[in-house]
Coordinates of C-alpha atoms and ligand atoms in Angstrom, one line a residue:
L1 CA -32.3 -9.2 23.3
V2 CA -28.6 -8.7 22.4
R3 CA -26.7 -11.9 21.9
P4 CA -23.2 -12.4 23.4
F5 CA -19.9 -11.8 21.6
H6 CA -18.9 -15.5 21.5
E7 CA -22.1 -16.4 19.5
I8 CA -21.0 -14.4 16.5
P9 CA -20.7 -16.9 13.6
G10 CA -17.4 -17.6 12.0
L11 CA -14.0 -19.3 12.4
W12 CA -12.1 -17.7 15.2
K13 CA -11.1 -20.5 17.6
N14 CA -8.0 -21.8 15.8
G15 CA -5.9 -19.0 14.2
A16 CA -3.2 -21.4 13.0
A17 CA -5.6 -23.8 11.4
N18 CA -7.4 -21.0 9.7
L19 CA -4.2 -19.5 8.4
Y20 CA -3.4 -22.9 6.9
A21 CA -6.8 -23.1 5.2
F22 CA -6.5 -19.5 4.1
W23 CA -3.1 -20.2 2.5
K24 CA -4.5 -23.3 0.7
Q25 CA -7.2 -21.2 -0.9
D26 CA -4.5 -18.8 -2.2
G27 CA -6.0 -16.3 0.3
F28 CA -3.0 -13.9 0.2
K29 CA -4.2 -13.0 -3.3
N30 CA -7.9 -13.5 -2.8
L31 CA -8.7 -11.8 0.4
H32 CA -11.5 -9.8 -1.2
H33 CA -13.2 -12.9 -2.7
I34 CA -12.8 -14.8 0.5
M35 CA -14.6 -12.0 2.4
V36 CA -17.5 -12.1 -0.1
N37 CA -17.8 -15.9 0.4
N38 CA -17.7 -15.5 4.1
F39 CA -20.6 -13.0 4.1
N40 CA -22.5 -15.4 1.9
K41 CA -21.8 -18.3 4.3
F42 CA -22.2 -16.6 7.7
G43 CA -24.5 -13.6 6.9
P44 CA -23.9 -9.9 7.5
I45 CA -21.6 -10.3 10.5
Y46 CA -18.9 -12.9 11.1
R47 CA -15.8 -13.2 13.3
E48 CA -12.6 -14.5 12.0
K49 CA -9.1 -15.3 13.1
I50 CA -6.3 -15.9 10.6
G51 CA -2.9 -16.3 12.2
Y52 CA -2.8 -13.5 14.8
Y53 CA -5.3 -11.4 12.9
D54 CA -8.6 -11.4 14.8
S55 CA -11.6 -9.3 13.6
V56 CA -15.3 -8.9 13.4
N57 CA -16.5 -8.3 9.9
I58 CA -19.6 -6.3 8.8
I59 CA -21.1 -5.3 5.5
K60 CA -24.2 -3.2 5.9
P61 CA -24.2 0.6 5.7
V62 CA -26.2 1.0 9.0
D63 CA -23.6 -1.1 10.7
A64 CA -20.9 1.0 9.2
A65 CA -22.6 4.0 10.8
T66 CA -22.6 2.2 14.2
L67 CA -18.9 1.4 13.8
F68 CA -17.8 4.9 13.0
R69 CA -19.8 6.3 15.8
A70 CA -17.7 4.2 18.1
E71 CA -14.3 5.1 16.7
G72 CA -13.4 7.6 19.4
Y73 CA -11.3 10.7 19.4
Y74 CA -8.2 9.0 18.1
P75 CA -9.5 6.6 15.4
K76 CA -7.2 3.6 15.0
R77 CA -7.0 1.3 12.0
L78 CA -5.5 -2.1 11.8
R79 CA -1.8 -1.7 12.4
V80 CA 0.2 -2.9 9.4
E81 CA 3.1 -4.5 11.2
A82 CA 5.2 -4.8 8.1
W83 CA 5.2 -1.0 7.8
T84 CA 5.9 -0.2 11.4
S85 CA 8.6 -2.9 11.6
Y86 CA 10.4 -1.3 8.7
R87 CA 10.4 2.1 10.4
D88 CA 11.6 0.6 13.7
Y89 CA 14.3 -1.5 11.9
R90 CA 15.7 1.6 10.1
N91 CA 15.0 4.0 12.9
R92 CA 12.7 6.2 10.8
K93 CA 9.8 8.2 12.2
Y94 CA 6.2 7.2 11.7
G95 CA 4.2 9.7 9.7
V96 CA 0.5 10.3 9.9
L97 CA -0.3 7.0 8.3
L98 CA 1.3 5.0 11.2
K99 CA 1.0 7.3 14.2
D100 CA -1.7 6.9 16.8
G101 CA -3.2 8.7 19.7
E102 CA -2.4 12.4 20.4
D103 CA 0.8 12.3 18.3
W104 CA -1.4 11.3 15.3
R105 CA -4.1 13.9 16.0
S106 CA -1.7 16.9 16.4
N107 CA 0.1 16.0 13.2
R108 CA -3.1 15.3 11.3
V109 CA -4.7 18.6 12.3
I110 CA -1.8 20.6 10.8
L111 CA -1.6 18.4 7.7
N112 CA -5.4 18.7 7.1
K113 CA -5.0 22.5 6.5
E114 CA -2.3 22.0 4.0
V115 CA -3.5 18.8 2.2
I116 CA -7.2 18.2 2.5
S117 CA -8.8 21.5 3.2
P118 CA -11.1 22.7 0.3
K119 CA -9.2 26.0 0.4
M120 CA -6.2 24.3 -1.1
L121 CA -8.0 23.2 -4.2
G122 CA -7.4 26.6 -5.7
N123 CA -3.7 26.0 -5.3
F124 CA -3.7 22.3 -6.4
A125 CA -6.1 22.4 -9.4
P126 CA -3.9 24.5 -11.7
L127 CA -0.9 22.4 -11.0
L128 CA -2.8 19.2 -11.6
D129 CA -4.5 20.6 -14.7
E130 CA -1.1 21.3 -16.2
V131 CA 0.0 17.7 -15.6
G132 CA -3.3 16.5 -17.2
Q133 CA -2.5 18.6 -20.3
D134 CA 1.0 17.2 -20.6
F135 CA -0.4 13.7 -20.3
V136 CA -2.7 14.2 -23.2
A137 CA 0.1 15.7 -25.3
R138 CA 2.2 12.7 -24.5
I139 CA -0.6 10.3 -25.7
H140 CA -1.0 12.3 -28.9
K141 CA 2.7 11.9 -29.5
K142 CA 2.5 8.1 -28.9
I143 CA -0.5 7.9 -31.3
E144 CA 1.4 9.8 -34.0
R145 CA 4.5 7.6 -33.6
S146 CA 2.4 4.5 -34.0
G147 CA 1.5 5.6 -37.5
Q148 CA -1.9 4.0 -37.2
N149 CA -3.9 6.9 -35.8
K150 CA -4.5 4.9 -32.6
W151 CA -2.5 3.4 -29.7
T152 CA -3.2 0.0 -28.3
T153 CA -1.5 -0.6 -24.9
D154 CA -1.5 -1.4 -21.3
L155 CA -1.6 2.1 -19.9
S156 CA -0.6 1.2 -16.3
Q157 CA 3.0 2.4 -16.6
E158 CA 1.9 5.7 -18.1
L159 CA -0.7 6.1 -15.3
F160 CA 1.9 5.5 -12.6
K161 CA 4.0 8.3 -14.1
Y162 CA 0.9 10.6 -14.4
A163 CA 0.0 9.9 -10.7
L164 CA 3.6 10.4 -9.4
E165 CA 4.0 13.6 -11.5
S166 CA 0.7 14.9 -10.1
V167 CA 1.3 14.2 -6.5
G168 CA 4.9 15.4 -6.9
S169 CA 3.8 18.7 -8.4
V170 CA 1.5 19.4 -5.4
L171 CA 4.0 18.2 -2.7
Y172 CA 7.0 20.0 -4.2
G173 CA 5.5 22.8 -6.2
E174 CA 7.6 21.8 -9.1
R175 CA 7.6 19.2 -11.9
L176 CA 9.5 15.9 -11.6
G177 CA 9.5 15.6 -15.4
L178 CA 8.0 12.1 -15.6
L179 CA 6.0 12.8 -18.8
L180 CA 9.1 13.8 -20.8
D181 CA 10.7 11.4 -23.3
Y182 CA 13.7 10.8 -21.1
I183 CA 12.8 10.0 -17.5
D184 CA 15.0 9.9 -14.5
P185 CA 15.7 6.1 -13.8
E186 CA 15.5 6.9 -10.1
A187 CA 11.9 8.0 -10.5
Q188 CA 11.1 4.8 -12.4
H189 CA 12.8 2.9 -9.6
F190 CA 10.6 4.6 -7.0
I191 CA 7.5 3.5 -8.9
D192 CA 8.7 -0.1 -9.0
C193 CA 9.5 0.0 -5.3
I194 CA 6.0 1.0 -4.4
T195 CA 4.5 -1.9 -6.2
L196 CA 7.0 -4.3 -4.6
M197 CA 6.3 -2.7 -1.2
F198 CA 2.5 -3.4 -1.5
K199 CA 3.0 -6.9 -2.8
T200 CA 5.3 -7.9 0.0
T201 CA 3.1 -6.4 2.6
S202 CA 0.1 -8.7 2.2
P203 CA 1.7 -12.0 3.5
M204 CA 3.0 -10.1 6.5
L205 CA -0.6 -9.2 7.5
Y206 CA -0.8 -12.7 8.7
I207 CA 2.7 -13.8 9.5
P208 CA 4.6 -11.5 11.9
P209 CA 7.4 -9.6 10.2
A210 CA 9.6 -10.0 13.3
L211 CA 9.4 -13.7 12.7
L212 CA 10.1 -13.5 9.0
R213 CA 13.0 -11.2 9.7
T214 CA 14.6 -13.7 12.2
L215 CA 14.2 -16.4 9.5
G216 CA 15.8 -14.1 6.9
A217 CA 12.8 -14.6 4.7
K218 CA 12.8 -13.2 1.2
V219 CA 9.5 -11.3 1.6
W220 CA 11.0 -9.3 4.5
R221 CA 14.2 -8.6 2.6
D222 CA 12.3 -7.5 -0.5
H223 CA 10.1 -5.3 1.7
V224 CA 13.1 -3.6 3.3
Q225 CA 14.6 -3.0 -0.2
A226 CA 11.3 -1.6 -1.4
W227 CA 11.0 0.9 1.4
D228 CA 14.7 1.8 1.2
G229 CA 14.1 2.7 -2.4
I230 CA 11.0 4.7 -1.5
F231 CA 12.6 6.7 1.3
G232 CA 15.8 7.2 -0.7
Q233 CA 13.9 8.9 -3.6
A234 CA 11.6 10.9 -1.2
D235 CA 14.7 12.1 0.8
R236 CA 16.3 13.4 -2.5
C237 CA 13.1 15.3 -3.4
I238 CA 12.7 16.7 0.1
Q239 CA 16.4 17.7 0.3
N240 CA 16.1 19.5 -3.0
I241 CA 13.2 21.7 -1.8
Y242 CA 14.8 22.2 1.6
R243 CA 18.0 23.6 0.0
K244 CA 16.1 25.9 -2.3
L245 CA 14.1 27.3 0.5
K246 CA 17.2 28.7 2.0
E247 CA 17.8 30.9 -1.0
P248 CA 15.9 34.2 -0.5
V249 CA 13.7 34.2 -3.6
Q250 CA 10.2 35.3 -2.7
S251 CA 7.3 35.0 -5.0
D252 CA 3.5 34.7 -4.6
K253 CA 3.5 31.4 -6.5
Y254 CA 2.1 28.5 -4.4
P255 CA 5.3 26.7 -3.2
G256 CA 3.8 23.2 -2.6
V257 CA 2.8 21.3 0.5
L258 CA 6.3 20.5 1.7
A259 CA 7.6 24.1 1.5
S260 CA 4.3 25.4 3.1
L261 CA 4.8 22.9 6.0
L262 CA 8.5 23.9 6.5
M263 CA 7.6 27.6 6.5
L264 CA 4.7 27.1 8.9
D265 CA 7.2 25.6 11.3
K266 CA 4.6 23.8 13.4
L267 CA 5.8 20.2 12.9
S268 CA 9.4 18.9 13.4
I269 CA 11.4 18.4 10.2
E270 CA 11.5 14.7 10.9
D271 CA 7.7 14.5 11.2
I272 CA 7.3 16.5 8.0
K273 CA 9.6 14.2 6.1
A274 CA 7.8 11.1 7.3
S275 CA 4.4 12.3 6.3
V276 CA 5.5 13.8 3.0
T277 CA 7.1 10.5 2.1
E278 CA 3.9 8.7 2.9
L279 CA 1.9 11.1 0.8
M280 CA 4.3 10.6 -2.1
A281 CA 4.2 6.8 -1.8
G282 CA 0.4 6.8 -1.2
G283 CA -0.2 8.9 -4.2
V284 CA 0.9 6.6 -7.0
D285 CA -0.8 3.2 -7.3
T286 CA -4.1 4.3 -5.7
T287 CA -5.1 6.9 -8.2
S288 CA -3.5 5.3 -11.2
I289 CA -5.3 2.0 -10.7
T290 CA -8.6 3.7 -10.1
L291 CA -8.1 5.6 -13.4
L292 CA -7.2 2.4 -15.2
W293 CA -10.4 0.7 -13.9
T294 CA -12.4 3.8 -14.9
L295 CA -11.0 3.8 -18.5
Y296 CA -11.8 0.0 -18.6
E297 CA -15.4 0.6 -17.7
L298 CA -15.7 3.5 -20.1
A299 CA -14.4 1.3 -22.9
R300 CA -16.9 -1.3 -22.0
H301 CA -19.8 1.2 -22.0
P302 CA -19.4 3.4 -25.1
A303 CA -22.8 5.2 -24.7
L304 CA -21.9 6.2 -21.2
Q305 CA -18.5 7.4 -22.4
E306 CA -20.3 9.7 -24.9
E307 CA -22.7 10.9 -22.2
L308 CA -19.7 11.8 -20.0
R309 CA -18.0 13.5 -22.9
A310 CA -21.0 15.7 -23.4
E311 CA -21.1 16.6 -19.8
V312 CA -17.4 17.6 -19.9
V313 CA -17.8 19.6 -23.1
T314 CA -20.7 21.6 -21.6
A315 CA -18.9 22.1 -18.3
R316 CA -15.9 23.5 -20.2
A317 CA -18.0 25.9 -22.2
Q318 CA -20.1 27.1 -19.3
S319 CA -17.3 27.6 -16.9
Q320 CA -15.4 30.0 -19.3
G321 CA -11.9 29.2 -18.1
D322 CA -12.7 28.9 -14.4
L323 CA -11.2 25.6 -13.4
L324 CA -12.9 25.2 -10.1
G325 CA -16.2 26.2 -11.7
M326 CA -15.7 23.4 -14.2
L327 CA -15.1 20.9 -11.5
K328 CA -18.5 21.9 -10.0
R329 CA -20.3 21.0 -13.2
I330 CA -19.4 17.4 -13.7
P331 CA -21.7 15.4 -11.4
L332 CA -21.9 12.3 -13.6
L333 CA -18.1 12.2 -13.9
K334 CA -17.9 12.3 -10.1
G335 CA -20.5 9.5 -10.0
A336 CA -18.3 7.5 -12.4
L337 CA -15.4 7.7 -10.0
K338 CA -17.6 6.6 -7.1
E339 CA -18.9 3.8 -9.2
T340 CA -15.3 2.7 -10.0
L341 CA -14.4 2.7 -6.3
R342 CA -17.6 0.7 -5.5
L343 CA -16.7 -2.1 -7.9
H344 CA -12.9 -1.8 -7.7
P345 CA -12.1 -0.2 -4.3
V346 CA -8.5 0.3 -3.5
A347 CA -9.1 -0.8 0.1
V348 CA -10.9 -4.2 0.6
S349 CA -11.9 -3.1 4.0
L350 CA -12.1 -0.2 6.4
Q351 CA -11.2 -1.1 10.0
R352 CA -11.3 0.5 13.5
Y353 CA -10.6 -0.6 17.0
I354 CA -13.8 0.5 18.6
T355 CA -13.5 2.5 21.8
E356 CA -16.9 1.6 23.4
D357 CA -19.2 -1.4 23.6
I358 CA -21.6 -1.6 20.7
A359 CA -24.3 -3.9 19.3
I360 CA -24.3 -4.8 15.6
Q361 CA -26.7 -7.2 14.0
N362 CA -27.9 -7.8 17.6
Y363 CA -24.5 -9.1 18.8
H364 CA -22.6 -7.5 21.6
I365 CA -19.1 -6.3 20.6
P366 CA -16.8 -5.2 23.4
S367 CA -14.7 -2.1 23.3
G368 CA -11.2 -2.7 21.9
T369 CA -12.4 -5.2 19.2
L370 CA -11.0 -4.8 15.6
V371 CA -14.1 -4.3 13.5
Q372 CA -13.8 -4.4 9.7
L373 CA -16.3 -3.1 7.1
G374 CA -16.0 -5.3 4.0
L375 CA -15.9 -2.5 1.5
F376 CA -15.3 -4.7 -1.5
A377 CA -18.1 -7.0 -0.5
M378 CA -20.5 -4.2 0.3
G379 CA -20.0 -2.7 -3.2
R380 CA -21.3 -6.0 -4.6
D381 CA -24.1 -6.7 -2.2
P382 CA -27.4 -6.5 -4.1
S383 CA -29.3 -5.5 -1.0
V384 CA -27.1 -2.4 -0.7
F385 CA -26.7 -1.6 -4.4
P386 CA -29.5 -2.9 -6.7
R387 CA -28.0 -4.7 -9.8
P388 CA -24.5 -4.4 -8.3
E389 CA -22.8 -5.9 -11.4
Q390 CA -23.8 -3.0 -13.5
Y391 CA -21.6 0.0 -13.8
Q392 CA -24.1 2.9 -13.4
P393 CA -22.6 6.3 -12.4
S394 CA -26.1 7.8 -12.4
R395 CA -26.9 5.8 -9.2
W396 CA -24.9 8.3 -7.3
L397 CA -26.9 11.3 -8.5
R398 CA -29.7 10.5 -6.2
T399 CA -27.9 11.5 -3.0
E400 CA -30.8 10.5 -0.6
N401 CA -29.8 6.9 -1.3
N402 CA -26.1 7.2 -0.4
Y403 CA -26.2 6.9 3.4
F404 CA -22.8 5.3 4.4
R405 CA -22.4 3.9 0.9
S406 CA -19.6 6.2 -0.5
L407 CA -16.7 5.1 1.6
G408 CA -13.9 4.5 -0.9
F409 CA -11.7 7.0 0.9
G410 CA -12.7 5.9 4.4
F411 CA -14.6 8.0 6.9
G412 CA -14.2 10.7 9.5
P413 CA -11.1 12.3 10.8
R414 CA -9.0 9.3 9.9
Q415 CA -10.2 9.2 6.3
C416 CA -7.7 9.4 3.4
L417 CA -5.5 12.4 3.8
G418 CA -4.9 12.5 0.0
R419 CA -8.5 12.5 -0.8
R420 CA -8.8 16.0 -2.3
I421 CA -5.6 15.6 -4.3
A422 CA -6.8 12.2 -5.5
E423 CA -10.3 13.4 -6.5
T424 CA -9.1 16.5 -8.3
E425 CA -6.3 14.7 -10.0
M426 CA -8.6 12.0 -11.3
Q427 CA -11.4 14.4 -12.3
L428 CA -8.9 16.5 -14.3
F429 CA -7.4 13.4 -15.9
L430 CA -10.8 12.2 -17.1
I431 CA -11.8 15.6 -18.3
H432 CA -8.7 15.9 -20.5
M433 CA -8.9 12.3 -21.8
L434 CA -12.6 12.7 -22.7
E435 CA -11.9 15.9 -24.5
N436 CA -9.2 14.4 -26.6
F437 CA -9.7 10.6 -27.1
R438 CA -12.2 7.8 -27.5
V439 CA -11.2 4.7 -25.5
E440 CA -12.1 1.3 -26.8
K441 CA -11.5 -2.3 -25.8
Q442 CA -10.9 -5.4 -28.0
R443 CA -13.1 -8.2 -26.7
H444 CA -15.5 -8.3 -23.9
V445 CA -13.5 -10.3 -21.4
E446 CA -14.0 -9.7 -17.7
V447 CA -10.8 -8.6 -16.0
R448 CA -10.6 -10.2 -12.6
S449 CA -8.9 -8.6 -9.6
T450 CA -6.2 -9.7 -7.3
F451 CA -5.2 -8.5 -3.8
Q452 CA -1.7 -7.1 -3.4
L453 CA -2.6 -5.2 -0.2
I454 CA -4.6 -3.0 -2.6
V455 CA -7.0 -4.5 -5.2
L456 CA -5.4 -4.6 -8.6
P457 CA -6.4 -6.0 -12.1
E458 CA -5.2 -9.6 -12.2
T459 CA -4.3 -9.4 -15.9
P460 CA -3.2 -6.4 -18.0
I461 CA -6.0 -4.2 -19.2
I462 CA -5.4 -3.5 -22.9
L463 CA -7.1 -0.4 -24.3
T464 CA -7.1 1.3 -27.7
I465 CA -6.9 5.1 -27.6
K466 CA -8.1 7.0 -30.7
P467 CA -8.1 10.8 -31.2
L468 CA -11.6 12.2 -31.6
Ligands
HEM1 C1 -5.6 6.5 4.0 C2 -8.1 5.3 0.0 C3 -5.3 8.1 -2.7 C4 -2.6 9.1 1.2 C5 -6.6 6.0 3.1 C6 -7.6 5.1 3.5 C7 -8.3 4.7 2.4 C8 -7.7 5.4 1.3 C9 -9.5 3.8 2.4 C10 -8.0 4.7 5.0 C11 -9.0 5.6 5.5 C12 -9.7 5.2 6.7 O1 -9.2 4.3 7.5 O2 -10.8 5.7 7.0 C13 -7.6 5.9 -1.1 C14 -8.1 5.9 -2.4 C15 -7.3 6.7 -3.2 C16 -6.3 7.2 -2.3 C17 -9.3 5.1 -2.9 C18 -7.4 7.1 -4.6 C19 -8.3 6.6 -5.5 C20 -4.4 8.7 -1.9 C21 -3.4 9.7 -2.3 C22 -2.7 9.9 -1.2 C23 -3.1 9.1 -0.1 C24 -3.3 10.3 -3.7 C25 -1.5 10.9 -1.0 C26 -1.4 12.0 -1.7 C27 -3.2 8.5 2.3 C28 -2.7 8.6 3.7 C29 -3.6 7.9 4.5 C30 -4.6 7.3 3.6 C31 -1.5 9.4 4.1 C32 -3.5 7.7 6.0 C33 -4.3 8.9 6.7 C34 -4.3 8.7 8.2 O3 -4.0 7.7 8.8 O4 -4.5 9.8 8.9 N1 -6.6 6.1 1.8 N2 -6.5 6.8 -1.0 N3 -4.2 8.4 -0.5 N4 -4.3 7.7 2.3 FE1 -5.5 7.3 0.6
2DC2 C1 -5.4 -4.0 3.4 O1 -6.6 -6.5 5.8 C2 -6.1 -5.2 3.9 O2 -4.6 4.1 1.1 C3 -5.9 -5.3 5.4 O3 -2.4 5.4 0.4 C4 -6.5 -4.1 6.1 C5 -5.8 -2.8 5.6 C6 -5.3 -1.9 6.4 C7 -4.9 -0.6 6.0 C8 -5.2 -0.2 4.6 C9 -5.0 -1.5 3.7 C10 -5.9 -2.7 4.1 C11 -5.1 -1.1 2.2 C12 -4.2 0.1 1.8 C13 -4.5 1.3 2.6 C14 -4.3 0.9 4.1 C15 -4.4 2.2 4.8 C16 -3.7 3.2 3.8 C17 -3.5 2.5 2.5 C18 -5.9 1.8 2.3 C19 -7.3 -2.4 3.7 C20 -3.4 3.4 1.3 C21 -3.2 2.6 0.0 C22 -2.3 4.5 1.4 C23 -0.9 3.8 1.5 C24 0.2 4.8 1.8 C25 1.6 4.2 2.0 C26 2.0 3.5 0.8 C27 2.6 5.2 2.4

């Protein structure tokens, strides 16, 4: 017998009181840990209302399957009001990230062909490979300059540059030059704006931005400044390509996502601009932080690092210069990236407004409800992943066990649009790093994570990089 919706355990009767309790627990920075505690307290399903944010939360892979079966033809995530408020405030179009319904679908279908289709890998991989080579050359130089035959540092700033250079090369078909000695201060400003944009978004998940705007609150002002910086820089990059496209130089070189979309002429220029800006902004902190966590895990597991190096060396030799061939020969490295996203997912949760009534854990959930899969909590649930605290890339090699477990990029037609770019960029990065350096860590201290819309290391991760 299916139990009624109102019997789902949890705290959902007083949104204001729950918001206060949430704030007292430093919830804005600890959303992921609070979700873990809630699953421990209430079991595999709970309902919650914090401020105006009302949702049903689930954690099991089978329940995730039920959720995604009910997502409908126009899958809809939680609306991040801070982001839509900014666009409305500045009169800027929504891109694929923020659109919904038919408008989303028609844009997404066209973007899919240019951004996430496997056919594009042949175009993207050589560009990303070149960025990977330049990154390694840059690290060699840093090591040389240190005079100690090693470099001990917090790599995050370098990784932000690597990530922006990578996504920029794919979007614009040309290099931004972020791995050179002198870098454009505006590009650095763009990177800082993205971090600020994420950070200022999280409080506004629970307190309506419209209210904060009326109050003239600092978070809202900072948020506007951050997006202004992001759009300003993206507009400059887009203008630059747009201008060049008018000059009649034809070549068979891949021109990049933006130029391809402009030539295809199926989306309005304003729609293209909005989505390309989102791709550029979405492509920095996500991959760089995932790579930082991966290097951290490899430094903590030296034997595994050697195993991965051996896989890469063999793949390089066997593929004989065929880049895509090499990317097909690194299953353990791909497992390592999945393992990183299991323990350190970028997104704490995946969410959908369901479009039909469903039953989960024997509770009725009506159509229209916001249902969240606690991705961070699932990755650490021992009934889903045996010995979850252990970083074990090989667990992903046995694909029969992976049913609705590898969800770091989301699921279905609304999954991450940047997924192929992100995966290829991260694989090539690790290939080049493993071929050139050994990564070590000083002491064995656990780095905790903090929530700033995405999950980030709470304290700097200091690594030592040594040439092989
Ligand atoms: C959406 C994760 C990198 C652009 C998403 C979603 C997740 C995600 C979980 C929501 C999917 C869903 O609701 O099912 C990640 C992770 C990344 C990454 C883990 C890297 C490790 C990137 C990159 C880009 C990007 C590099 C841009 C090049 C986007 C966009 C969306 C999105 C535009 C919205 C798609 C839509 O609404 O149709 N990402 N992402 N992401 N991501 Fe990523
Ligand atoms: C944050 O409770 C926690 O990929 C909220 O590249 C629910 C929520 C909704 C949407 C999620 C967000 C969380 C985390 C960051 C995500 C976002 C959708 C896309 C975005 C997962 C889980 C991200 C990082 C995009 C961002 C692109 C943007 C900067 C232009």
